[in-house]
Short mmCIF file of C-alpha atoms in Angstrom, two decimals:
data_model
loop_
_atom_site.label_atom_id
_atom_site.label_comp_id
_atom_site.label_asym_id
_atom_site.label_seq_id
_atom_site.Cartn_x
_atom_site.Cartn_y
_atom_site.Cartn_z
CA ASN A 117 1.84 20.03 14.90
CA THR A 118 2.10 16.43 16.00
CA VAL A 119 2.71 13.57 14.78
CA PRO A 120 -1.13 11.58 13.83
CA GLN A 121 -2.08 8.52 15.19
CA ILE A 122 -0.79 5.33 13.58
CA GLU A 123 -2.03 1.98 13.69
CA TRP A 124 1.29 0.15 13.63
CA VAL A 125 1.74 -3.65 13.01
CA TYR A 126 3.83 -6.46 13.67
CA VAL A 127 4.99 -8.92 11.28
CA GLU A 128 7.87 -11.91 12.49
CA GLY A 129 10.20 -11.89 9.73
CA GLY A 130 10.04 -15.12 8.08
CA THR A 131 11.62 -17.27 4.91
CA PHE A 132 8.82 -17.35 2.22
CA ASP A 133 9.07 -18.49 -0.88
CA LEU A 134 8.33 -14.92 -3.68
CA PRO A 135 7.28 -15.68 -7.41
CA PHE A 136 9.16 -13.77 -9.46
CA ASN A 137 10.01 -13.57 -13.18
CA ASP A 138 9.04 -17.37 -13.60
CA GLU A 139 10.81 -18.75 -10.54
CA ILE A 140 10.38 -18.57 -7.23
CA TYR A 141 13.18 -17.30 -5.00
CA GLN A 142 13.45 -18.10 -1.01
CA VAL A 143 13.49 -14.68 0.75
CA THR A 144 14.04 -14.00 4.47
CA VAL A 145 12.17 -10.73 5.68
CA PRO A 146 13.84 -9.82 8.98
CA ASP A 147 10.65 -8.47 11.52
CA PHE A 148 9.08 -5.36 10.59
CA GLU A 149 5.91 -3.38 11.24
CA ILE A 150 4.10 -1.91 8.44
CA THR A 151 0.57 0.36 9.10
CA LYS A 152 -2.74 -1.55 9.03
CA THR A 153 -5.10 1.23 6.60
CA GLU A 154 -3.34 2.61 3.92
CA VAL A 155 -2.88 6.80 4.69
CA THR A 156 -5.84 8.52 4.96
CA VAL A 157 -6.51 11.83 3.99
CA ARG A 158 -6.53 13.37 7.84
CA GLN A 159 -2.79 11.61 8.67
CA TYR A 160 -1.22 13.28 5.43
CA LYS A 161 -3.19 16.71 6.22
CA SER A 162 -1.32 16.69 9.66
CA CYS A 163 2.18 16.51 7.55
CA VAL A 164 1.15 19.45 5.20
CA ASP A 165 0.14 21.36 8.59
CA ALA A 166 3.41 20.60 9.84
CA GLY A 167 4.99 22.10 6.55
CA VAL A 168 6.91 18.97 5.90
CA CYS A 169 5.00 17.14 3.26
CA ASN A 170 3.59 18.36 -0.84
CA PRO A 171 -0.32 19.44 -0.59
CA SER A 172 -0.60 18.32 -4.17
CA ALA A 173 -1.81 14.60 -2.93
CA GLY A 174 -4.74 13.61 -4.92
CA LEU A 175 -8.35 13.83 -5.63
CA ASN A 176 -9.53 12.84 -2.55
CA TYR A 177 -7.27 15.33 -0.66
CA THR A 178 -8.56 18.05 -2.17
CA SER A 179 -11.32 16.79 -1.93
CA LYS A 180 -11.33 16.87 1.78
CA ARG A 181 -12.46 12.25 2.33
CA TRP A 182 -10.86 12.80 5.60
CA HIS A 183 -10.94 8.51 6.10
CA HIS A 184 -10.24 7.63 2.40
CA PRO A 185 -6.61 6.48 1.31
CA VAL A 186 -4.37 9.93 0.24
CA THR A 187 -2.54 9.43 -3.64
CA PRO A 188 0.23 11.34 -3.48
CA LEU A 189 2.75 11.12 -5.52
CA TRP A 190 5.76 8.28 -4.63
CA SER A 191 8.17 10.91 -3.69
CA TYR A 192 5.44 11.97 -1.65
CA GLY A 193 4.26 9.32 -0.11
CA ARG A 194 7.73 8.62 1.04
CA GLU A 195 8.41 12.37 2.71
CA PHE A 196 4.98 11.44 4.97
CA ALA A 197 6.55 7.47 5.44
CA HIS A 198 10.15 9.41 6.73
CA TRP A 199 8.48 12.31 9.42
CA ILE A 200 6.30 9.65 10.86
CA GLY A 201 9.22 8.35 11.47
CA GLY A 202 9.51 4.98 8.93
CA GLU A 203 10.42 4.09 5.68
CA LEU A 204 7.71 2.50 2.56
CA PRO A 205 7.89 -1.69 2.65
CA THR A 206 10.10 -3.28 -0.44
CA TRP A 207 7.92 -5.38 -2.29
CA ALA A 208 9.90 -8.65 -0.31
CA GLN A 209 7.83 -6.87 3.71
CA TRP A 210 4.28 -6.23 1.38
CA ALA A 211 4.57 -9.76 -0.42
CA TYR A 212 5.29 -11.64 3.75
CA ALA A 213 2.97 -9.50 5.64
CA ALA A 214 0.02 -9.72 2.57
CA THR A 215 0.19 -13.52 2.48
CA ASP A 216 0.48 -13.22 6.02
CA GLY A 217 4.05 -14.56 6.00
CA GLY A 218 3.96 -15.99 2.51
CA GLN A 219 1.07 -18.74 3.66
CA GLN A 220 -1.98 -18.26 0.73
CA TYR A 221 -4.00 -15.13 0.85
CA THR A 222 -7.19 -15.46 -0.59
CA ILE A 223 -11.12 -14.20 -0.75
CA ASP A 224 -13.14 -16.29 -0.57
CA ALA A 225 -14.55 -17.50 -3.26
CA GLN A 226 -18.27 -17.48 -3.01
CA LEU A 227 -18.38 -13.64 -2.08
CA ASP A 228 -19.39 -10.96 -4.59
CA ARG A 229 -16.33 -8.86 -5.52
CA CYS A 230 -17.88 -5.62 -4.37
CA ASP A 231 -17.91 -7.74 -1.01
CA ALA A 232 -14.47 -7.82 -0.69
CA GLY A 233 -13.17 -4.80 -1.33
CA ASP A 234 -13.64 -1.28 -3.14
CA ILE A 235 -12.37 -2.59 -7.13
CA ARG A 236 -12.02 -0.81 -10.21
CA LEU A 237 -14.99 -1.23 -11.90
CA GLU A 238 -14.42 0.56 -15.24
CA SER A 239 -12.44 3.93 -16.40
CA VAL A 240 -14.56 6.84 -16.26
CA PRO A 241 -14.33 8.86 -20.04
CA GLY A 242 -12.19 11.39 -21.05
CA GLN A 243 -10.95 11.55 -17.62
CA SER A 244 -7.92 8.78 -16.66
CA GLN A 245 -7.88 9.62 -13.46
CA ILE A 246 -11.18 9.39 -11.77
CA MET A 247 -12.52 5.63 -11.69
CA HIS A 248 -15.68 3.68 -11.75
CA SER A 249 -15.48 1.43 -8.49
CA CYS A 250 -18.24 -0.73 -6.47
CA ASN A 251 -19.10 1.98 -4.64
CA GLY A 252 -19.15 4.85 -7.23
CA GLU A 253 -16.11 6.98 -8.20
CA GLY A 254 -12.88 6.61 -6.03
CA THR A 255 -11.43 5.23 -3.23
CA SER A 256 -13.88 3.46 0.31
CA PRO A 257 -12.98 4.51 3.69
CA VAL A 258 -9.92 2.68 4.64
CA CYS A 259 -10.40 -0.67 6.59
CA SER A 260 -14.56 -0.34 5.01
CA PHE A 261 -14.16 -3.68 3.50
CA PRO A 262 -13.86 -6.88 6.99
CA ALA A 263 -13.42 -9.82 4.08
CA SER A 264 -10.75 -8.36 2.78
CA ARG A 265 -8.25 -8.69 5.93
CA ASN A 266 -5.73 -10.91 6.22
CA LEU A 267 -4.68 -12.75 9.49
CA LEU A 268 -2.25 -9.99 11.01
CA GLY A 269 -5.52 -7.61 10.69
CA LEU A 270 -4.20 -5.78 7.15
CA CYS A 271 -6.51 -3.98 5.62
CA ASP A 272 -7.78 -3.20 1.56
CA LEU A 273 -5.30 -6.32 0.11
CA TYR A 274 -8.17 -6.55 -2.23
CA GLY A 275 -8.97 -3.03 -3.98
CA ASN A 276 -9.11 0.60 -3.43
CA LEU A 277 -5.61 1.12 -4.50
CA SER A 278 -2.47 -0.18 -4.73
CA GLU A 279 0.85 0.69 -1.88
CA TYR A 280 3.24 2.82 -2.45
CA LEU A 281 6.16 0.47 -2.33
CA LEU A 282 10.00 1.09 -1.28
CA ASP A 283 11.34 -0.43 -4.48
CA SER A 284 10.37 -1.41 -8.16
CA THR A 285 7.90 -4.65 -9.65
CA ARG A 286 9.70 -3.91 -12.53
CA ALA A 287 12.86 -5.54 -11.24
CA THR A 288 14.80 -7.66 -14.05
CA GLY A 289 17.33 -9.50 -11.27
CA PRO A 290 19.44 -10.16 -8.93
CA PHE A 291 17.02 -10.05 -6.60
CA PRO A 292 18.07 -9.62 -3.29
CA LEU A 293 16.70 -12.37 -1.24
CA ASP A 294 17.31 -10.92 1.96
CA GLY A 295 13.94 -8.76 1.95
CA SER A 296 15.65 -5.48 1.70
CA ALA A 297 14.71 -3.30 -1.25
CA TYR A 298 15.57 -3.57 -5.85
CA THR A 299 17.64 -1.76 -6.53
CA ASN A 300 17.48 -1.49 -10.91
CA SER A 301 20.15 1.35 -12.72
CA ASP A 302 17.92 1.16 -15.06
CA ILE A 303 14.54 1.98 -12.97
CA CYS A 304 16.93 3.98 -10.14
CA GLY A 305 19.64 5.33 -11.72
CA PRO A 306 23.09 5.23 -10.84
#
């Protein structure tokens, strides 16, 4: 089985201000690449078919919603990233890419929330894994909301689902200033 077609976006590194725990840190991120979209069910299925990734990959996967984002456990998402020759982005890389190199990323305030992205509106009572969003239950196909793309062309920056990162946003410090992953023995173990 072959690795699926993935559209990568080159991000030229630089220094930017990253707010963290009521402080602003100047973080320098080296050049890197990031996927334009969240990983789709179809892309992830290629990894399952190759015998590398775990098929327990969430409701979109079991429902065969091929163009929707896959929602596996974090470890399975990282397994997929390694299989395609990549790695999950660090928090600093994601923040840098999502904000067009540290610029302020904003959605046009005149847009209706649901024109900007597929955001969670409410949880379905008694079913914690299902949500009502702008387009009904669950997620939307990746890259369905052009208004939420940034200047780099990254999709779904507003809504659909949260991104998996190599490190945690629950960091307590010290924060790495070189764009590398934050590690904390309290979160990750010794």
